[in-house]
PDB file of C-alpha atoms in Angstrom:
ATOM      1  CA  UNK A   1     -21.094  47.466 -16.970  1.00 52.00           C
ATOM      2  CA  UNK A   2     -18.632  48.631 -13.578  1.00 79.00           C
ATOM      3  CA  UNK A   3     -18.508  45.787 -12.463  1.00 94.00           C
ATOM      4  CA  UNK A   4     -19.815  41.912 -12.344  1.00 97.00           C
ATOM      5  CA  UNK A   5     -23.684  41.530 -11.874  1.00 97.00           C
ATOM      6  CA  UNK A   6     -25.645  39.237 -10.117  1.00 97.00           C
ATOM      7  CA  UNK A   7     -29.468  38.644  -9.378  1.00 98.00           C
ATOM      8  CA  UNK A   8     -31.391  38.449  -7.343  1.00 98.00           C
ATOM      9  CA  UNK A   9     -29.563  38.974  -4.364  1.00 96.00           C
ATOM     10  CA  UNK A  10     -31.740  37.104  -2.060  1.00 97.00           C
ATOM     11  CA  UNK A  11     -33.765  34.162  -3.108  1.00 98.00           C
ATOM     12  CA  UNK A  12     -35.586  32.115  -0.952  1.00 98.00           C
ATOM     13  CA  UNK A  13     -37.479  28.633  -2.224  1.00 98.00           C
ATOM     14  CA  UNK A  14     -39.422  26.501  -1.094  1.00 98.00           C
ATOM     15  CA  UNK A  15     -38.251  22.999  -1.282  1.00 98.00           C
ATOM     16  CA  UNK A  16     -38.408  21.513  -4.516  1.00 98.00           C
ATOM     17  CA  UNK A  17     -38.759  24.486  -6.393  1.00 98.00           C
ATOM     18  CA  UNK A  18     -36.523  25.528  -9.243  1.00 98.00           C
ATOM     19  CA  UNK A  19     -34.280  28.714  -9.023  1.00 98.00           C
ATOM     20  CA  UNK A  20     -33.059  30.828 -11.902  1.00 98.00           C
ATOM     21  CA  UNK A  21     -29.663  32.794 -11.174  1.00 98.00           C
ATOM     22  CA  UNK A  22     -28.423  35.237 -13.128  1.00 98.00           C
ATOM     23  CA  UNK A  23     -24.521  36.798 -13.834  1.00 98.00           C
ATOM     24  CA  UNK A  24     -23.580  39.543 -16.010  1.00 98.00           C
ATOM     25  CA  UNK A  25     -20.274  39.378 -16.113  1.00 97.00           C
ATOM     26  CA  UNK A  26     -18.189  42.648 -17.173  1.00 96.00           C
ATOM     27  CA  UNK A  27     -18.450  42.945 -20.895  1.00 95.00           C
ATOM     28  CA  UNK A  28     -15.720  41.584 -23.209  1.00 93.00           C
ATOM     29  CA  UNK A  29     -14.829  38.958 -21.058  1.00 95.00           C
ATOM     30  CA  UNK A  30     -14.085  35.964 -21.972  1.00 94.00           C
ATOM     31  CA  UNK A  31     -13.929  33.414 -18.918  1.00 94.00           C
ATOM     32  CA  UNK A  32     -17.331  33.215 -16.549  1.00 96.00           C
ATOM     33  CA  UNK A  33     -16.824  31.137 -13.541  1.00 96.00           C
ATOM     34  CA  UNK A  34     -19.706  29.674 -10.922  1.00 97.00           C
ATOM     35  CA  UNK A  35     -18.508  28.970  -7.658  1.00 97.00           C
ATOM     36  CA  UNK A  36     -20.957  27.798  -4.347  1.00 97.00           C
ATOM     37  CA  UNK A  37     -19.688  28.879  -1.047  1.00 96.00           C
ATOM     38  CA  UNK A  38     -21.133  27.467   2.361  1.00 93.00           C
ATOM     39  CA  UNK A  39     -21.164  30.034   5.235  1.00 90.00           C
ATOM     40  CA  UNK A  40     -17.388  29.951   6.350  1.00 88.00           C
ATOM     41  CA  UNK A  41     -15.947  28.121   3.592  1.00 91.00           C
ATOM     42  CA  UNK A  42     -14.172  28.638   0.535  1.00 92.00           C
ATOM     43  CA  UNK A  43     -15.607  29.084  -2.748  1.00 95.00           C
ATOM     44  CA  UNK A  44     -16.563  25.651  -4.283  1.00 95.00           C
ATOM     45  CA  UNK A  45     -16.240  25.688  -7.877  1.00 95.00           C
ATOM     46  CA  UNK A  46     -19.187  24.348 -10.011  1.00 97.00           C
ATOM     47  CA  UNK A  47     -18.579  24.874 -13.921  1.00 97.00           C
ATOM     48  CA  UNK A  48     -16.906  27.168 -16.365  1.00 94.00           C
ATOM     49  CA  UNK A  49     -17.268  28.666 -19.670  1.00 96.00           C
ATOM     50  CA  UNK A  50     -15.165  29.856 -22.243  1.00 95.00           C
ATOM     51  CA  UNK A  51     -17.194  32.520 -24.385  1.00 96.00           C
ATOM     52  CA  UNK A  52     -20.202  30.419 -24.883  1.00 97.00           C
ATOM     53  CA  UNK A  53     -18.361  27.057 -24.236  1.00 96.00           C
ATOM     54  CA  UNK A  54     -19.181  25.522 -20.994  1.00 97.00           C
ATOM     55  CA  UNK A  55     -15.309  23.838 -20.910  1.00 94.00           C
ATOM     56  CA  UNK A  56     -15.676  22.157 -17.217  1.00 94.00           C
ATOM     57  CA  UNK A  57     -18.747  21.637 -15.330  1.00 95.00           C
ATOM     58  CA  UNK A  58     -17.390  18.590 -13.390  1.00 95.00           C
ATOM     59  CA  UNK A  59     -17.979  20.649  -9.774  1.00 95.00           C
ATOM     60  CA  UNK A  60     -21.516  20.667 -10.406  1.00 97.00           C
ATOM     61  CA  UNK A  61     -22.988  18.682  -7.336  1.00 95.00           C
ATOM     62  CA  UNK A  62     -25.892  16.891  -9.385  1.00 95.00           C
ATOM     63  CA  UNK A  63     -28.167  16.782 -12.582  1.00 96.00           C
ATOM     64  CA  UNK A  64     -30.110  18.873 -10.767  1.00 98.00           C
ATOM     65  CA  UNK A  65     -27.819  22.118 -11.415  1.00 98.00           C
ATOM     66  CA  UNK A  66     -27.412  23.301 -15.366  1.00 97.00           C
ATOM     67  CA  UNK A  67     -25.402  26.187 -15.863  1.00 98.00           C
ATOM     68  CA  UNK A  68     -25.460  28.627 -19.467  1.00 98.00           C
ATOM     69  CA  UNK A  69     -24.158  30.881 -21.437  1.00 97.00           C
ATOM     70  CA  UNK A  70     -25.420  31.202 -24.471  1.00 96.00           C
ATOM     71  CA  UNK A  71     -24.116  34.017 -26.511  1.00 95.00           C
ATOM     72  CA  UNK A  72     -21.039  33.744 -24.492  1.00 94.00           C
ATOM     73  CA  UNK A  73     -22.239  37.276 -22.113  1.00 96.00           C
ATOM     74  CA  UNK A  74     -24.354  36.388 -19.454  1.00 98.00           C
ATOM     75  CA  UNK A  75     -24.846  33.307 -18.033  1.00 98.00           C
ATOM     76  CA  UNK A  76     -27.746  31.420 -15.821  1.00 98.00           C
ATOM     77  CA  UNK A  77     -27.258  28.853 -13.059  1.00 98.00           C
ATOM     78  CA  UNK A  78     -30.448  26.712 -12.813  1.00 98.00           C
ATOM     79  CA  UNK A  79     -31.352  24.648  -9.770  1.00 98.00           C
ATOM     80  CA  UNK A  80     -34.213  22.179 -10.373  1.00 98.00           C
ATOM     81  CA  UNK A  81     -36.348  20.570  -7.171  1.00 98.00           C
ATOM     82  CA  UNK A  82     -34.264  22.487  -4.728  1.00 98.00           C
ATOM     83  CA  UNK A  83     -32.753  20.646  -1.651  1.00 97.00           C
ATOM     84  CA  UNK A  84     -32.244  22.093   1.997  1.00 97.00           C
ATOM     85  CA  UNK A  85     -28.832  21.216   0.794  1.00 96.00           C
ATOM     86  CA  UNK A  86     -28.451  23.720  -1.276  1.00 97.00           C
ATOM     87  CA  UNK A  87     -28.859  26.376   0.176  1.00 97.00           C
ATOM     88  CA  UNK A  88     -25.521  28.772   0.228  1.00 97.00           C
ATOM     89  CA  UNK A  89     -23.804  31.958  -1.570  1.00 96.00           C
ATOM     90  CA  UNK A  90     -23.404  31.298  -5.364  1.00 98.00           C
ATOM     91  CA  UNK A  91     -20.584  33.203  -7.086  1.00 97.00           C
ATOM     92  CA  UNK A  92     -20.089  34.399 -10.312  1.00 97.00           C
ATOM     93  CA  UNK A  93     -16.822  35.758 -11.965  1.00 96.00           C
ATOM     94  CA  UNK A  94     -15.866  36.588 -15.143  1.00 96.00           C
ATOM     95  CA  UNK A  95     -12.209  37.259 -16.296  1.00 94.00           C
ATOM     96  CA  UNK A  96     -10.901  38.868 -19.549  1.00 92.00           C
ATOM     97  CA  UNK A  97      -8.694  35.800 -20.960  1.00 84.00           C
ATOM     98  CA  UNK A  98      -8.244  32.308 -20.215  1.00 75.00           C
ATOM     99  CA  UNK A  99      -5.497  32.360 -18.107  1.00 77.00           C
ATOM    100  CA  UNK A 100      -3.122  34.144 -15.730  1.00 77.00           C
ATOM    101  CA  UNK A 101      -5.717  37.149 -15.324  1.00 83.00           C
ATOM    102  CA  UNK A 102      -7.894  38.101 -12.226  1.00 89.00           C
ATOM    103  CA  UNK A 103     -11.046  37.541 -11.844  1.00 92.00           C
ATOM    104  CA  UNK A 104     -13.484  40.122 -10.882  1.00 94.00           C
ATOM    105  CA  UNK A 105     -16.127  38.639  -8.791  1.00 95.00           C
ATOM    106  CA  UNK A 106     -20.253  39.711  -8.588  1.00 96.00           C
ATOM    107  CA  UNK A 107     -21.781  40.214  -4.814  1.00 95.00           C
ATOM    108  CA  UNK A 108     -23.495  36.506  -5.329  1.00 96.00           C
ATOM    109  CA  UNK A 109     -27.119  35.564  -4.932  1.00 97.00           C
ATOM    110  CA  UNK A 110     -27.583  34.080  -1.515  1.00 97.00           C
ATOM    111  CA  UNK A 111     -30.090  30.963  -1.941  1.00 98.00           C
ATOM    112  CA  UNK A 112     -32.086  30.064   1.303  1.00 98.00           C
ATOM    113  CA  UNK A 113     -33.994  26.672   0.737  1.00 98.00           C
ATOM    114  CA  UNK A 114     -37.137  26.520   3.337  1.00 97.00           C
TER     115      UNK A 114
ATOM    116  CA  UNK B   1     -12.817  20.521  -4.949  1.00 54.00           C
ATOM    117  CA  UNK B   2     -10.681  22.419  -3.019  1.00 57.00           C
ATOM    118  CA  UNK B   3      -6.965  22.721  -4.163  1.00 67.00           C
ATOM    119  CA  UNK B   4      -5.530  25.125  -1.514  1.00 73.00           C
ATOM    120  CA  UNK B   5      -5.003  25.090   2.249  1.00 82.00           C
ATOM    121  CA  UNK B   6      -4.522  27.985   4.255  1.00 85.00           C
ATOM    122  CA  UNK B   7      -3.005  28.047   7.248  1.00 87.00           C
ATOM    123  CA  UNK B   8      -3.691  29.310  10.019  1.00 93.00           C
ATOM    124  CA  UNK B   9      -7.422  29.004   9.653  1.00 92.00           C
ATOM    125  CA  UNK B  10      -7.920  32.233  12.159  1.00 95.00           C
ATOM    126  CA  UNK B  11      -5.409  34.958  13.270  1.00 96.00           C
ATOM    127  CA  UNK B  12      -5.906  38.036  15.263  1.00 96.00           C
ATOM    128  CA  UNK B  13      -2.970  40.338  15.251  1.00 96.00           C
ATOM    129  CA  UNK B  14      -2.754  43.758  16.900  1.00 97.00           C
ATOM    130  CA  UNK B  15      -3.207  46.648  14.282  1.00 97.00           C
ATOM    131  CA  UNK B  16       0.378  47.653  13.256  1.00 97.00           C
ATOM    132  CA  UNK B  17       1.771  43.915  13.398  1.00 97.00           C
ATOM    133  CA  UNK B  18       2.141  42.044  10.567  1.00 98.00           C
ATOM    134  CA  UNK B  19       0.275  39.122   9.442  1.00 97.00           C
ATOM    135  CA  UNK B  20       1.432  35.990   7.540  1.00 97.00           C
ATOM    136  CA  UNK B  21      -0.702  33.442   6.102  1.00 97.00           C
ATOM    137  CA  UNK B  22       0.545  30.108   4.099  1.00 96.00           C
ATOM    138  CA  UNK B  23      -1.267  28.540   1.668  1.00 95.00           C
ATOM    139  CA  UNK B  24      -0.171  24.583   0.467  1.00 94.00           C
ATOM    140  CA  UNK B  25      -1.124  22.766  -2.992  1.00 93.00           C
ATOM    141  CA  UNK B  26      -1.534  19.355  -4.259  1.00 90.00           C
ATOM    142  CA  UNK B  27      -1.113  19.378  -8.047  1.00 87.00           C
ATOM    143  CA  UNK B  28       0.833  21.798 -10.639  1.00 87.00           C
ATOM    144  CA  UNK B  29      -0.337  25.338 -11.394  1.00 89.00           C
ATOM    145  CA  UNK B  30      -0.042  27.914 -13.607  1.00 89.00           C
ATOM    146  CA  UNK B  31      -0.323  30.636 -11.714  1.00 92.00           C
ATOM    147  CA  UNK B  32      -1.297  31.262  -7.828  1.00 94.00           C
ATOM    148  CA  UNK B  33      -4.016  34.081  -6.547  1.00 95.00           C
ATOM    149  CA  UNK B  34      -4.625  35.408  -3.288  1.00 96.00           C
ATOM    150  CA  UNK B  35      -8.309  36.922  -2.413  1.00 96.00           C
ATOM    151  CA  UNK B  36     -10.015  39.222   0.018  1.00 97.00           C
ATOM    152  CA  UNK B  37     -13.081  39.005   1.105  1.00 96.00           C
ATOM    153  CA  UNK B  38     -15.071  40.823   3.332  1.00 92.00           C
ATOM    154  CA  UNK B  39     -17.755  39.903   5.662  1.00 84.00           C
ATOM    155  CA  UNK B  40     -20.797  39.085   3.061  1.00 72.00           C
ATOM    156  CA  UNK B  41     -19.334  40.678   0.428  1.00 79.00           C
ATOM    157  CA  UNK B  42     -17.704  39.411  -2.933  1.00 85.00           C
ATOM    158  CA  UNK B  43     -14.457  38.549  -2.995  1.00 94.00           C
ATOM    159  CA  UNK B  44     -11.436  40.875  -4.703  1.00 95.00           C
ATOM    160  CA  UNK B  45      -8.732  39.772  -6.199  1.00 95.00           C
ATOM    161  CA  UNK B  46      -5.119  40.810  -4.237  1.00 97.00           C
ATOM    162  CA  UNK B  47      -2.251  39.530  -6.401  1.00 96.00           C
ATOM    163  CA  UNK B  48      -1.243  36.749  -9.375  1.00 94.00           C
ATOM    164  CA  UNK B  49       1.957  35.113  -9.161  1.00 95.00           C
ATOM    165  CA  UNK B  50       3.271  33.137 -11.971  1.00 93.00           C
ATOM    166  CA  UNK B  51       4.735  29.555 -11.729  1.00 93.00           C
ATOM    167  CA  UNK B  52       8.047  30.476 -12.856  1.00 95.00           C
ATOM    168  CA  UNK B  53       7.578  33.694  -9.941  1.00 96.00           C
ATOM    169  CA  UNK B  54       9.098  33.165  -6.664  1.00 97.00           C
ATOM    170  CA  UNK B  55       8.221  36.735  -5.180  1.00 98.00           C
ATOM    171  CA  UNK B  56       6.035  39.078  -5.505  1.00 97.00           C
ATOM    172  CA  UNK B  57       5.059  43.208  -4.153  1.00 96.00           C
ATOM    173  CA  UNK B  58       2.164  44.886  -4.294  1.00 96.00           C
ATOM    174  CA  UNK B  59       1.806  47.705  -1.763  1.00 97.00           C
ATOM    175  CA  UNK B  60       1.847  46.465   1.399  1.00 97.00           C
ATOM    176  CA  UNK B  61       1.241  42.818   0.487  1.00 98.00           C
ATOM    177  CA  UNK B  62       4.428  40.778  -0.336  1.00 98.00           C
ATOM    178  CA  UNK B  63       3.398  37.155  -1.952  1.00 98.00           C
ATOM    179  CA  UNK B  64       6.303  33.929  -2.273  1.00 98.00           C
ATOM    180  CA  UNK B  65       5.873  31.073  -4.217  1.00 97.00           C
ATOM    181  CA  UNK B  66       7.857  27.728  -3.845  1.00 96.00           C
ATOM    182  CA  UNK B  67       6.656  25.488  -6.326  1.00 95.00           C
ATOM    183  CA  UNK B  68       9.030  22.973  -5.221  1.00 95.00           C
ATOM    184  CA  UNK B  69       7.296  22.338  -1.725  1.00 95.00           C
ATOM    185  CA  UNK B  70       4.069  23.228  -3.505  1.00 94.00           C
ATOM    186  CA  UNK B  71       3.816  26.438  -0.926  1.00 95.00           C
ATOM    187  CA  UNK B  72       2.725  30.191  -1.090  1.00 96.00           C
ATOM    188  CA  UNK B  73       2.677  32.716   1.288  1.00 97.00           C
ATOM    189  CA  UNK B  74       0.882  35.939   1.928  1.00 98.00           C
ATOM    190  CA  UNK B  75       2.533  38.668   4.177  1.00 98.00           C
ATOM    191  CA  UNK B  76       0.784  41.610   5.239  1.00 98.00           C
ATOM    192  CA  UNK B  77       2.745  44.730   6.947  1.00 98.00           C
ATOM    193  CA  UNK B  78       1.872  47.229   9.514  1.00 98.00           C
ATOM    194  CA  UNK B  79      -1.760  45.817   9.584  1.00 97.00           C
ATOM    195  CA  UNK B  80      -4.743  47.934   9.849  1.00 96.00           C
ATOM    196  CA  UNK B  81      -8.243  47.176  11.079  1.00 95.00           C
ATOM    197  CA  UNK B  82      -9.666  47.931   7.818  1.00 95.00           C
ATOM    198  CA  UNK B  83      -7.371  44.586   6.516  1.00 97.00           C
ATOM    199  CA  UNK B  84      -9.818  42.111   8.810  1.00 97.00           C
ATOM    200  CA  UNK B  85     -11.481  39.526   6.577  1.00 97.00           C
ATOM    201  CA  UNK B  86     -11.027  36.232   4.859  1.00 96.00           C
ATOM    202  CA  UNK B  87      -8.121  35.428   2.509  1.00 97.00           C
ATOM    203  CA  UNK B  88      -8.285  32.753   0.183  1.00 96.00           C
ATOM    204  CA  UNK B  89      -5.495  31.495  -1.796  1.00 95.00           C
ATOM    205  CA  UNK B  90      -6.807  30.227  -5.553  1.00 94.00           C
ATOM    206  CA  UNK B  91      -4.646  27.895  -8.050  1.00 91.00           C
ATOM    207  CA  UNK B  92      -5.277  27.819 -11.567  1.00 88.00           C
ATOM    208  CA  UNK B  93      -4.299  25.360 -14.129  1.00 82.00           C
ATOM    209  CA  UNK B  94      -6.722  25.489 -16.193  1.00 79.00           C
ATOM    210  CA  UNK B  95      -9.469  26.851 -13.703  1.00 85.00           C
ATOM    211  CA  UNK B  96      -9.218  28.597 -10.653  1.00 89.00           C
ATOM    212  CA  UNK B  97      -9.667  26.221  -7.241  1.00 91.00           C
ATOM    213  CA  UNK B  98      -9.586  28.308  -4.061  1.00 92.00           C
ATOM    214  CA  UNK B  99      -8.756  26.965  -0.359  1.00 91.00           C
ATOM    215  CA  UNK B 100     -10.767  26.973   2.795  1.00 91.00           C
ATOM    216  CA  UNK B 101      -9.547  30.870   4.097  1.00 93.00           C
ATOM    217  CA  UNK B 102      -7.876  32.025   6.499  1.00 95.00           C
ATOM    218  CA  UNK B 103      -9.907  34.616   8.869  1.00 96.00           C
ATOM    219  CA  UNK B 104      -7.774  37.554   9.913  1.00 97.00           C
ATOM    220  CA  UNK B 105      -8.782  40.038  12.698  1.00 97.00           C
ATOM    221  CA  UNK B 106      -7.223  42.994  13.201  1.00 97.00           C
ATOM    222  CA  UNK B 107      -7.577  43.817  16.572  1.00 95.00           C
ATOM    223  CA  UNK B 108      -7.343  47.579  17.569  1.00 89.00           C
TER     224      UNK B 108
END
């Protein structure tokens, strides 16, 4: 695709429901990041895979979030028995290599917990 | 976690001025990113600078890097109003940590 995908774009859940979110990230990359951001914060990284390889997932903020990918294209970030707490902007990336490349960014899926 | 720390956290600057934003880091990198985002939109990548870098061009965006005083900064001339939004610096080592933002307003 153009560009990197994410869905939905809105979700709102009722507490303690789980959430599904979905990337896909530009094809033929190799790098897919998840990041949370908190209206007027920075990005808050949560995990990261290398092709299918989930190589750091030590920003994930409980057992309650599992993040993967796979066949190393796209990737889902699962929230069980959502918290008020978690409600926010999650953003996905993807990037062509490891390292020293940009990463190209989706819109996120903005998660309100009710 | 968040590696980076912008600074200033706000700025408004009349259009035409030039903006500077700093950006300070705890631990070694391999490379340093600036970011733009826009009100409720994704964010887009700006520039990459390299550890072994100390300056970088890209239009009108000029990026330093002192890896000595762990310290980066952005410089944006003759600013227009289409340039307001957040910037984020990002390190990577082996992934990429962002800072808080600054919030830049370009005021008309």
């Amino acid at each position: 695709g153009a560009g990197v995908s994410q869905s939905p774009r809105y979700k709102v859940a009722k507490r303690g429901q789980d959430v599904a979110l979905r990337c896909d990230p530009i094809s033929g990359h190799v790098s897919l990041f998840w990041y949370q951001q908190a209206l007027g914060q920075g990005p808050e990284f949560l995990t990261y895979f290398q092709n299918e390889a989930q190589l750091d997932k030590s920003g994930l903020p409980s057992d309650r979030f599992f993040a993967e990918r796979p066949e190393g294209s796209v990737s889902t970030l699962k929230i069980q028995r959502t918290q008020q707490e978690d409600s926010a902007v999650y953003l996905c990336a993807s990037s062509l290599a490891h390292l020293d490349t940009e990463a190209f960014f989706g819109q996120g899926t903005r998660l309100t917990v009710v | 976690s968040q590696q980076g720390e912008e600074d200033p956290q706000a700025l408004s600057i009349q259009e035409g001025e030039n903006a500077t934003m700093n950006c300070s880091y705890k631990t070694s990198i391999n490379n340093l990113q600036w970011y733009r985002q826009n009100s409720g939109r994704g964010l887009v990548h700006l520039i990459l600078i390299r550890s072994n870098e100390r300056e970088k061009h890209s239009g009108r965006l000029r990026v330093t890097l002192d890896t000595s005083k762990k310290s980066s900064s952005l410089l944006i001339t003759a600013s227009r109003a289409a340039d307001t939004a957040s910037y984020f610096c990002a390190t990577e080592d082996d992934k990429i940590i962002f800072g808080k933002g600054t919030r830049l307003h370009i005021l008309p």
